[in-house]
Tab-separated table of C-alpha atoms in Angstrom:
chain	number	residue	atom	x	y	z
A	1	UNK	CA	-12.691	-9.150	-7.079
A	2	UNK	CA	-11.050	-5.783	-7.740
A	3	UNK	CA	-7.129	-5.106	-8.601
A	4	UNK	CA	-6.019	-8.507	-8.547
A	5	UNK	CA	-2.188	-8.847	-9.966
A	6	UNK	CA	1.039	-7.333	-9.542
A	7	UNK	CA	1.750	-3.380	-9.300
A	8	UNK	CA	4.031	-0.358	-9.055
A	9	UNK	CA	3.818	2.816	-8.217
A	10	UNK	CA	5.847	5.260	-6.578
A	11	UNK	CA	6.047	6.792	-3.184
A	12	UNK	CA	7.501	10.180	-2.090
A	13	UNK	CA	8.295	9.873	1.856
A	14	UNK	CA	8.873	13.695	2.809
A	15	UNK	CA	8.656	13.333	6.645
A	16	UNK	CA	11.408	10.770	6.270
A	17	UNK	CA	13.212	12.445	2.847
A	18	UNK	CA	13.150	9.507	0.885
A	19	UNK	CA	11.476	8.312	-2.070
A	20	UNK	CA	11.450	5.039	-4.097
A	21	UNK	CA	9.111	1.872	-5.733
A	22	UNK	CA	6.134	0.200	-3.720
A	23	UNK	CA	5.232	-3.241	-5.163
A	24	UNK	CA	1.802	-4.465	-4.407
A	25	UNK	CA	0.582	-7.995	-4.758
A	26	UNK	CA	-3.122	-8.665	-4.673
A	27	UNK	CA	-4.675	-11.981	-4.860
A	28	UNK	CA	-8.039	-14.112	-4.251
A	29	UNK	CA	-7.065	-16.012	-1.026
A	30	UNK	CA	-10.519	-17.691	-1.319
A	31	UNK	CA	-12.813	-15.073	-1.649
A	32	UNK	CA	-10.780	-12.515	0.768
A	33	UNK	CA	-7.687	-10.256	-0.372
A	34	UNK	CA	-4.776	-11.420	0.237
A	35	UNK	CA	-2.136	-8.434	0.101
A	36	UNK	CA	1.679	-8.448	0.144
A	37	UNK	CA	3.288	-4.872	0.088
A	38	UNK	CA	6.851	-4.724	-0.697
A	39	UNK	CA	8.254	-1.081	0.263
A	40	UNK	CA	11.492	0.116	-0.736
A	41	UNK	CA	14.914	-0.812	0.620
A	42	UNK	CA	14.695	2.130	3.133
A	43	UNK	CA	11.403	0.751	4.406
A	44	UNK	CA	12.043	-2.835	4.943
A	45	UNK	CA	11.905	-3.709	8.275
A	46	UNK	CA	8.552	-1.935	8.114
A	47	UNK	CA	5.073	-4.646	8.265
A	48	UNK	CA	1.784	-4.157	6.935
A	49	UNK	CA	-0.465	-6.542	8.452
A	50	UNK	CA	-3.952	-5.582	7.186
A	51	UNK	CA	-7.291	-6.398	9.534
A	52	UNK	CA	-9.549	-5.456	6.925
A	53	UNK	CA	-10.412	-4.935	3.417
A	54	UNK	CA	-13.586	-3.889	1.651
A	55	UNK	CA	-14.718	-2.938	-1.728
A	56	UNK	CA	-15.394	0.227	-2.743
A	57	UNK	CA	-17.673	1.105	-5.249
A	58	UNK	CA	-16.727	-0.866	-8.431
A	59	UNK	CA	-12.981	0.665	-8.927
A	60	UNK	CA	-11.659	0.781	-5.421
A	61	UNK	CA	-10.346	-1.307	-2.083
A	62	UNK	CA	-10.399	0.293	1.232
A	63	UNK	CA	-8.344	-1.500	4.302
A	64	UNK	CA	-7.036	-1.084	7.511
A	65	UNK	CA	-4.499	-2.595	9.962
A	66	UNK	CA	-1.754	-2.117	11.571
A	67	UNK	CA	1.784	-0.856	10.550
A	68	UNK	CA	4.656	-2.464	13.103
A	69	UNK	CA	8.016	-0.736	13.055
A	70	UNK	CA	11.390	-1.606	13.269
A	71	UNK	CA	11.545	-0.661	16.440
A	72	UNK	CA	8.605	-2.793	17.440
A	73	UNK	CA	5.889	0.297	17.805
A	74	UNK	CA	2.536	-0.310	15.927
A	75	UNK	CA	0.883	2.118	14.297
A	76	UNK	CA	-2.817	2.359	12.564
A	77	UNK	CA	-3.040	2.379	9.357
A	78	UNK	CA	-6.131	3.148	6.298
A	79	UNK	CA	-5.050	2.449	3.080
A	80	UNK	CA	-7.119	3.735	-0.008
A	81	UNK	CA	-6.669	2.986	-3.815
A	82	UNK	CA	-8.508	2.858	-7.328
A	83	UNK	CA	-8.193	1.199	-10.166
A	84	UNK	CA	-8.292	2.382	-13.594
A	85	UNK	CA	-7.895	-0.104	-16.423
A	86	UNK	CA	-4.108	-0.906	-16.291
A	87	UNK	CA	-3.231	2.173	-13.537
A	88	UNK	CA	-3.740	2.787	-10.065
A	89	UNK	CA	-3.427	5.496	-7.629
A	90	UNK	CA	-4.155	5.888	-3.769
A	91	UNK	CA	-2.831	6.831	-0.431
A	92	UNK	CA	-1.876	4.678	2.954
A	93	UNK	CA	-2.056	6.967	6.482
A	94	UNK	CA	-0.593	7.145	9.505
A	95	UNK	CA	-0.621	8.758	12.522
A	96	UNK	CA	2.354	10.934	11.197
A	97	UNK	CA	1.700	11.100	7.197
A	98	UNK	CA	-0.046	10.231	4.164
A	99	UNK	CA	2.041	8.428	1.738
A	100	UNK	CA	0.457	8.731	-1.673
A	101	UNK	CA	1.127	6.230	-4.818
A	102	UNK	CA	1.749	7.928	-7.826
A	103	UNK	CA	2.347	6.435	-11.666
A	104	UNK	CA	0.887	3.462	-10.493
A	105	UNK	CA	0.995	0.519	-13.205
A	106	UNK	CA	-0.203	-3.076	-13.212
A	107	UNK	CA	3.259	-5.205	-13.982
A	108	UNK	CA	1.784	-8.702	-14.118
């Protein structure tokens, strides 16, 4: 399995004029990925709930799902990152923006 552990990166929210730290958790949940995204403080309220997630080539996951707002609206969502040793980089979109991680770092 690809990018299991703990990482950070950092997200630049322009639409909504905010920036701050994503956490990302990914684990084996018996052969599928099991993924726990953590936004920052602004973001909350705001659920991930992926539907899918597939390998891609030997450095990269691809998934998709749906995004559920505070306001109880859900949104589709494809997120797309690679792995490179110790780093990571990638994007998640919406309907309304693409949120890209930069200085992505495993932390654990």
């Amino acid at each position: 399995m690809i990018g299991i552990g703990k990482w950070q990166g950092e997200i630049n929210v322009q639409i909504l004029r905010f920036k701050g730290d994503v956490f990302i958790d990914i684990a084996d949940d018996g052969g599928k990925y099991a993924v726990d995204i953590r936004l920052p403080e602004q973001l909350q309220k705001v659920k991930l709930n992926f539907e899918s997630i597939e390998e891609v080539g030997g450095d990269g996951l691809k998934g998709k799902g749906k995004l559920l707002t505070p306001a109880g609206r859900e949104l589709g969502f494809e997120a797309d990152v690679t792995f490179d040793g110790d780093t990571i980089s990638g994007y998640l979109k919406i309907a309304i923006a693409t949120i890209k991680i930069k200085n992505g770092r495993r932390i654990g």
